[in-house]
């Protein structure tokens, strides 16, 4: 078990497109286990491998109230999205302290491999649907601030760089 360092925006590595996992083996199970530990430690409800500088299609999530329903999604694929949309105030462990509204599909159906390499299909709504879409964006190299205006994004970038400079000095 290990806590993994999380990349912070505007780190350019957050824009890397993740490749599919070729084999669900012990290396991937260890990665998923370390990602879950890192996510729980950071008080997040999701984490994509991109955020820990591993550019393979692995997502972990736990949107349960008791934080006792870990989920591992490998090579996830959205097979259905609702026409209905919701607006959610999103956060991101790679953009600490920033929350803003993003509009997404209200419900999604996703096919993914689990940590045993079994193909699963899940249907999700509300926070879980938002989280899946947010994490799948990470795997495509997209950070949620890219849905915001250029003005807001510029301010966020400046704030993050200032915080990183201050942490180093
Ligand atoms: O990808 C990440 O950085 C994790 C992110 C996932 C997410 C949460 C909410 C909306 C969209 C995406 C987080 O977990 S940020 C933490 C957070 O906002 C939260 C924590 C507890 C309950 C609900 C949200
Ligand atoms: Zn995020």
PDB file of C-alpha atoms and ligand atoms in Angstrom:
ATOM      1  CA  UNK A   1       0.000   0.000   0.000  1.00  0.00           C
ATOM      2  CA  UNK A   2       1.260   3.492  -0.838  1.00  0.00           C
ATOM      3  CA  UNK A   3       0.069   7.062  -1.061  1.00  0.00           C
ATOM      4  CA  UNK A   4       0.770   8.416  -4.549  1.00  0.00           C
ATOM      5  CA  UNK A   5       1.633  12.066  -5.313  1.00  0.00           C
ATOM      6  CA  UNK A   6      -1.216  13.852  -7.158  1.00  0.00           C
ATOM      7  CA  UNK A   7      -0.339  16.134 -10.091  1.00  0.00           C
ATOM      8  CA  UNK A   8      -1.535  19.717  -9.598  1.00  0.00           C
ATOM      9  CA  UNK A   9      -2.987  21.932 -12.351  1.00  0.00           C
ATOM     10  CA  UNK A  10      -1.524  23.408 -14.597  1.00  0.00           C
ATOM     11  CA  UNK A  11       0.938  20.499 -14.745  1.00  0.00           C
ATOM     12  CA  UNK A  12       1.114  19.638 -18.493  1.00  0.00           C
ATOM     13  CA  UNK A  13       1.107  15.893 -17.689  1.00  0.00           C
ATOM     14  CA  UNK A  14      -2.592  16.266 -16.790  1.00  0.00           C
ATOM     15  CA  UNK A  15      -3.236  16.694 -20.524  1.00  0.00           C
ATOM     16  CA  UNK A  16      -1.803  13.282 -21.481  1.00  0.00           C
ATOM     17  CA  UNK A  17      -4.287  10.907 -23.137  1.00  0.00           C
ATOM     18  CA  UNK A  18      -4.327   7.556 -21.285  1.00  0.00           C
ATOM     19  CA  UNK A  19      -3.822   4.310 -23.204  1.00  0.00           C
ATOM     20  CA  UNK A  20      -6.005   1.222 -22.675  1.00  0.00           C
ATOM     21  CA  UNK A  21      -4.826  -1.346 -20.098  1.00  0.00           C
ATOM     22  CA  UNK A  22      -3.498  -4.366 -21.993  1.00  0.00           C
ATOM     23  CA  UNK A  23      -3.784  -6.915 -19.160  1.00  0.00           C
ATOM     24  CA  UNK A  24      -5.515  -6.699 -15.778  1.00  0.00           C
ATOM     25  CA  UNK A  25      -2.661  -8.156 -13.731  1.00  0.00           C
ATOM     26  CA  UNK A  26      -1.086  -7.677 -10.285  1.00  0.00           C
ATOM     27  CA  UNK A  27       0.560  -4.413 -11.404  1.00  0.00           C
ATOM     28  CA  UNK A  28      -2.841  -2.918 -12.271  1.00  0.00           C
ATOM     29  CA  UNK A  29      -4.431  -4.308  -9.056  1.00  0.00           C
ATOM     30  CA  UNK A  30      -1.609  -2.707  -7.020  1.00  0.00           C
ATOM     31  CA  UNK A  31      -2.094   0.593  -8.884  1.00  0.00           C
ATOM     32  CA  UNK A  32      -5.863   0.531  -8.202  1.00  0.00           C
ATOM     33  CA  UNK A  33      -5.277  -0.298  -4.525  1.00  0.00           C
ATOM     34  CA  UNK A  34      -2.749   2.563  -4.150  1.00  0.00           C
ATOM     35  CA  UNK A  35      -5.121   4.935  -5.988  1.00  0.00           C
ATOM     36  CA  UNK A  36      -7.984   4.041  -3.619  1.00  0.00           C
ATOM     37  CA  UNK A  37      -5.754   4.631  -0.602  1.00  0.00           C
ATOM     38  CA  UNK A  38      -4.669   8.000  -2.073  1.00  0.00           C
ATOM     39  CA  UNK A  39      -8.289   8.974  -2.882  1.00  0.00           C
ATOM     40  CA  UNK A  40      -9.576   8.153   0.632  1.00  0.00           C
ATOM     41  CA  UNK A  41      -6.600   9.929   2.231  1.00  0.00           C
ATOM     42  CA  UNK A  42      -7.332  13.060   0.136  1.00  0.00           C
ATOM     43  CA  UNK A  43     -11.081  12.960   0.973  1.00  0.00           C
ATOM     44  CA  UNK A  44     -11.981  12.556  -2.696  1.00  0.00           C
ATOM     45  CA  UNK A  45     -14.772  10.483  -4.217  1.00  0.00           C
ATOM     46  CA  UNK A  46     -12.851   9.638  -7.382  1.00  0.00           C
ATOM     47  CA  UNK A  47      -9.354   9.531  -8.863  1.00  0.00           C
ATOM     48  CA  UNK A  48      -8.039   8.847 -12.368  1.00  0.00           C
ATOM     49  CA  UNK A  49      -4.625   7.261 -13.031  1.00  0.00           C
ATOM     50  CA  UNK A  50      -3.678  10.381 -15.036  1.00  0.00           C
ATOM     51  CA  UNK A  51      -3.714  12.360 -11.774  1.00  0.00           C
ATOM     52  CA  UNK A  52      -0.987  10.122 -10.319  1.00  0.00           C
ATOM     53  CA  UNK A  53       1.060  10.343 -13.542  1.00  0.00           C
ATOM     54  CA  UNK A  54       0.145   6.879 -14.798  1.00  0.00           C
ATOM     55  CA  UNK A  55      -1.279   7.187 -18.308  1.00  0.00           C
ATOM     56  CA  UNK A  56      -3.391   4.044 -18.482  1.00  0.00           C
ATOM     57  CA  UNK A  57      -7.212   3.864 -18.380  1.00  0.00           C
ATOM     58  CA  UNK A  58      -7.844   3.206 -14.681  1.00  0.00           C
ATOM     59  CA  UNK A  59     -10.391   5.013 -12.483  1.00  0.00           C
ATOM     60  CA  UNK A  60     -11.248   4.450  -8.822  1.00  0.00           C
ATOM     61  CA  UNK A  61     -14.351   5.849  -7.119  1.00  0.00           C
ATOM     62  CA  UNK A  62     -16.403   5.638  -3.965  1.00  0.00           C
ATOM     63  CA  UNK A  63     -19.481   7.861  -3.868  1.00  0.00           C
ATOM     64  CA  UNK A  64     -21.157   5.960  -1.002  1.00  0.00           C
ATOM     65  CA  UNK A  65     -22.126   7.836   2.185  1.00  0.00           C
ATOM     66  CA  UNK A  66     -20.071   5.480   4.363  1.00  0.00           C
ATOM     67  CA  UNK A  67     -17.044   5.390   2.019  1.00  0.00           C
ATOM     68  CA  UNK A  68     -17.302   1.601   1.983  1.00  0.00           C
ATOM     69  CA  UNK A  69     -18.105   0.897  -1.698  1.00  0.00           C
ATOM     70  CA  UNK A  70     -14.828   1.160  -3.620  1.00  0.00           C
ATOM     71  CA  UNK A  71     -15.137   0.777  -7.385  1.00  0.00           C
ATOM     72  CA  UNK A  72     -12.407   0.157  -9.944  1.00  0.00           C
ATOM     73  CA  UNK A  73     -13.146   0.912 -13.608  1.00  0.00           C
ATOM     74  CA  UNK A  74     -10.577  -0.226 -16.166  1.00  0.00           C
ATOM     75  CA  UNK A  75     -10.868   0.786 -19.846  1.00  0.00           C
ATOM     76  CA  UNK A  76     -14.262   2.460 -19.146  1.00  0.00           C
ATOM     77  CA  UNK A  77     -16.585   3.228 -22.067  1.00  0.00           C
ATOM     78  CA  UNK A  78     -19.798   5.242 -21.877  1.00  0.00           C
ATOM     79  CA  UNK A  79     -22.436   3.250 -23.793  1.00  0.00           C
ATOM     80  CA  UNK A  80     -25.401   5.526 -23.020  1.00  0.00           C
ATOM     81  CA  UNK A  81     -25.924   9.086 -21.768  1.00  0.00           C
ATOM     82  CA  UNK A  82     -29.245  10.640 -20.774  1.00  0.00           C
ATOM     83  CA  UNK A  83     -30.572  13.604 -22.744  1.00  0.00           C
ATOM     84  CA  UNK A  84     -31.330  15.220 -19.399  1.00  0.00           C
ATOM     85  CA  UNK A  85     -28.468  17.298 -18.011  1.00  0.00           C
ATOM     86  CA  UNK A  86     -27.521  18.365 -14.486  1.00  0.00           C
ATOM     87  CA  UNK A  87     -25.374  21.171 -13.205  1.00  0.00           C
ATOM     88  CA  UNK A  88     -23.053  20.141 -10.362  1.00  0.00           C
ATOM     89  CA  UNK A  89     -20.582  22.134  -8.294  1.00  0.00           C
ATOM     90  CA  UNK A  90     -17.416  20.125  -9.034  1.00  0.00           C
ATOM     91  CA  UNK A  91     -14.100  19.907  -7.270  1.00  0.00           C
ATOM     92  CA  UNK A  92     -10.871  18.204  -8.299  1.00  0.00           C
ATOM     93  CA  UNK A  93      -7.970  16.842  -6.263  1.00  0.00           C
ATOM     94  CA  UNK A  94      -5.649  18.250  -8.957  1.00  0.00           C
ATOM     95  CA  UNK A  95      -7.142  21.754  -8.570  1.00  0.00           C
ATOM     96  CA  UNK A  96      -7.283  22.054  -4.768  1.00  0.00           C
ATOM     97  CA  UNK A  97      -9.628  24.652  -3.292  1.00  0.00           C
ATOM     98  CA  UNK A  98     -11.468  25.393  -6.555  1.00  0.00           C
ATOM     99  CA  UNK A  99     -15.150  24.491  -7.013  1.00  0.00           C
ATOM    100  CA  UNK A 100     -17.365  25.546  -9.903  1.00  0.00           C
ATOM    101  CA  UNK A 101     -20.509  24.519 -11.740  1.00  0.00           C
ATOM    102  CA  UNK A 102     -20.261  22.174 -14.722  1.00  0.00           C
ATOM    103  CA  UNK A 103     -23.139  20.838 -16.833  1.00  0.00           C
ATOM    104  CA  UNK A 104     -23.067  17.121 -17.658  1.00  0.00           C
ATOM    105  CA  UNK A 105     -25.397  14.248 -18.569  1.00  0.00           C
ATOM    106  CA  UNK A 106     -27.623  13.436 -15.572  1.00  0.00           C
ATOM    107  CA  UNK A 107     -27.231   9.670 -16.009  1.00  0.00           C
ATOM    108  CA  UNK A 108     -24.775   7.385 -17.810  1.00  0.00           C
ATOM    109  CA  UNK A 109     -24.322   3.693 -18.486  1.00  0.00           C
ATOM    110  CA  UNK A 110     -20.686   2.549 -18.515  1.00  0.00           C
ATOM    111  CA  UNK A 111     -18.959  -0.672 -19.485  1.00  0.00           C
ATOM    112  CA  UNK A 112     -15.601  -1.349 -17.832  1.00  0.00           C
ATOM    113  CA  UNK A 113     -13.390  -4.162 -16.631  1.00  0.00           C
ATOM    114  CA  UNK A 114     -13.173  -4.672 -12.878  1.00  0.00           C
ATOM    115  CA  UNK A 115      -9.948  -5.556 -11.017  1.00  0.00           C
ATOM    116  CA  UNK A 116     -10.490  -9.240 -11.880  1.00  0.00           C
ATOM    117  CA  UNK A 117     -10.683  -8.400 -15.590  1.00  0.00           C
ATOM    118  CA  UNK A 118     -14.454  -9.107 -15.718  1.00  0.00           C
ATOM    119  CA  UNK A 119     -16.578  -6.915 -17.990  1.00  0.00           C
ATOM    120  CA  UNK A 120     -19.196  -5.017 -15.956  1.00  0.00           C
ATOM    121  CA  UNK A 121     -21.934  -2.562 -16.879  1.00  0.00           C
ATOM    122  CA  UNK A 122     -23.156   0.032 -14.419  1.00  0.00           C
ATOM    123  CA  UNK A 123     -25.826   2.687 -14.644  1.00  0.00           C
ATOM    124  CA  UNK A 124     -25.258   5.791 -12.545  1.00  0.00           C
ATOM    125  CA  UNK A 125     -26.933   9.096 -11.777  1.00  0.00           C
ATOM    126  CA  UNK A 126     -26.353  12.212  -9.626  1.00  0.00           C
ATOM    127  CA  UNK A 127     -22.877  12.372  -7.987  1.00  0.00           C
ATOM    128  CA  UNK A 128     -21.781   8.980  -9.364  1.00  0.00           C
ATOM    129  CA  UNK A 129     -22.667   9.962 -12.955  1.00  0.00           C
ATOM    130  CA  UNK A 130     -20.895  13.313 -12.554  1.00  0.00           C
ATOM    131  CA  UNK A 131     -17.845  11.628 -11.021  1.00  0.00           C
ATOM    132  CA  UNK A 132     -17.598   9.032 -13.830  1.00  0.00           C
ATOM    133  CA  UNK A 133     -17.716  11.781 -16.495  1.00  0.00           C
ATOM    134  CA  UNK A 134     -15.185  13.918 -14.571  1.00  0.00           C
ATOM    135  CA  UNK A 135     -12.766  10.960 -14.211  1.00  0.00           C
ATOM    136  CA  UNK A 136     -13.191   9.861 -17.840  1.00  0.00           C
ATOM    137  CA  UNK A 137     -12.307  13.424 -18.874  1.00  0.00           C
ATOM    138  CA  UNK A 138      -9.048  13.046 -16.895  1.00  0.00           C
ATOM    139  CA  UNK A 139      -8.245   9.916 -18.937  1.00  0.00           C
ATOM    140  CA  UNK A 140      -8.728  12.039 -22.104  1.00  0.00           C
ATOM    141  CA  UNK A 141      -6.377  14.703 -20.705  1.00  0.00           C
ATOM    142  CA  UNK A 142      -9.163  17.128 -19.821  1.00  0.00           C
ATOM    143  CA  UNK A 143      -9.430  18.957 -16.476  1.00  0.00           C
ATOM    144  CA  UNK A 144     -12.828  20.339 -15.348  1.00  0.00           C
ATOM    145  CA  UNK A 145     -11.568  23.959 -15.419  1.00  0.00           C
ATOM    146  CA  UNK A 146     -11.547  23.642 -19.217  1.00  0.00           C
ATOM    147  CA  UNK A 147     -15.377  23.906 -19.061  1.00  0.00           C
ATOM    148  CA  UNK A 148     -15.047  27.335 -17.422  1.00  0.00           C
ATOM    149  CA  UNK A 149     -14.485  30.704 -19.129  1.00  0.00           C
ATOM    150  CA  UNK A 150     -10.978  31.715 -20.265  1.00  0.00           C
ATOM    151  CA  UNK A 151     -11.077  34.447 -17.630  1.00  0.00           C
ATOM    152  CA  UNK A 152     -11.830  32.017 -14.762  1.00  0.00           C
ATOM    153  CA  UNK A 153      -9.301  29.491 -16.046  1.00  0.00           C
ATOM    154  CA  UNK A 154      -6.591  32.151 -16.216  1.00  0.00           C
ATOM    155  CA  UNK A 155      -7.309  33.229 -12.647  1.00  0.00           C
ATOM    156  CA  UNK A 156      -7.237  29.602 -11.435  1.00  0.00           C
ATOM    157  CA  UNK A 157      -3.913  28.980 -13.215  1.00  0.00           C
ATOM    158  CA  UNK A 158      -2.363  32.081 -11.612  1.00  0.00           C
ATOM    159  CA  UNK A 159      -3.686  31.074  -8.162  1.00  0.00           C
ATOM    160  CA  UNK A 160      -2.343  27.507  -8.462  1.00  0.00           C
ATOM    161  CA  UNK A 161       1.118  28.653  -9.657  1.00  0.00           C
ATOM    162  CA  UNK A 162       1.311  31.213  -6.800  1.00  0.00           C
ATOM    163  CA  UNK A 163       0.381  28.529  -4.233  1.00  0.00           C
ATOM    164  CA  UNK A 164       3.034  26.187  -5.675  1.00  0.00           C
ATOM    165  CA  UNK A 165       5.710  28.938  -5.571  1.00  0.00           C
ATOM    166  CA  UNK A 166       4.816  29.763  -1.953  1.00  0.00           C
ATOM    167  CA  UNK A 167       4.928  26.073  -0.962  1.00  0.00           C
ATOM    168  CA  UNK A 168       8.449  25.803  -2.429  1.00  0.00           C
ATOM    169  CA  UNK A 169       9.877  28.918  -0.690  1.00  0.00           C
TER     170      UNK A 169
HETATM  171  O1  LIG B   1     -11.017  13.651  -9.916  1.00  0.00           O
HETATM  172  C1  LIG B   1     -10.879  14.136  -8.820  1.00  0.00           C
HETATM  173  O2  LIG B   1     -10.047  14.997  -8.650  1.00  0.00           O
HETATM  174  C2  LIG B   1     -11.753  13.708  -7.667  1.00  0.00           C
HETATM  175  C3  LIG B   1     -12.999  14.557  -7.534  1.00  0.00           C
HETATM  176  C4  LIG B   1     -14.172  13.861  -8.185  1.00  0.00           C
HETATM  177  C5  LIG B   1     -15.412  14.690  -8.276  1.00  0.00           C
HETATM  178  C6  LIG B   1     -16.167  14.995  -7.193  1.00  0.00           C
HETATM  179  C7  LIG B   1     -17.324  15.746  -7.322  1.00  0.00           C
HETATM  180  C8  LIG B   1     -17.726  16.167  -8.530  1.00  0.00           C
HETATM  181  C9  LIG B   1     -16.952  15.852  -9.604  1.00  0.00           C
HETATM  182  C10 LIG B   1     -15.790  15.127  -9.480  1.00  0.00           C
HETATM  183  C11 LIG B   1     -13.259  14.716  -6.059  1.00  0.00           C
HETATM  184  O3  LIG B   1     -13.480  13.793  -5.354  1.00  0.00           O
HETATM  185  S1  LIG B   1     -13.171  16.303  -5.412  1.00  0.00           S
HETATM  186  C12 LIG B   1     -13.851  16.114  -3.733  1.00  0.00           C
HETATM  187  C13 LIG B   1     -15.265  16.481  -3.742  1.00  0.00           C
HETATM  188  O4  LIG B   1     -15.600  17.422  -4.411  1.00  0.00           O
HETATM  189  C14 LIG B   1     -16.300  15.754  -2.974  1.00  0.00           C
HETATM  190  C15 LIG B   1     -16.022  15.154  -1.782  1.00  0.00           C
HETATM  191  C16 LIG B   1     -17.039  14.505  -1.085  1.00  0.00           C
HETATM  192  C17 LIG B   1     -18.332  14.465  -1.582  1.00  0.00           C
HETATM  193  C18 LIG B   1     -18.602  15.067  -2.792  1.00  0.00           C
HETATM  194  C19 LIG B   1     -17.594  15.726  -3.472  1.00  0.00           C
HETATM  195 ZN1  LIG B   2     -10.410  15.728 -11.008  1.00  0.00          ZN
END
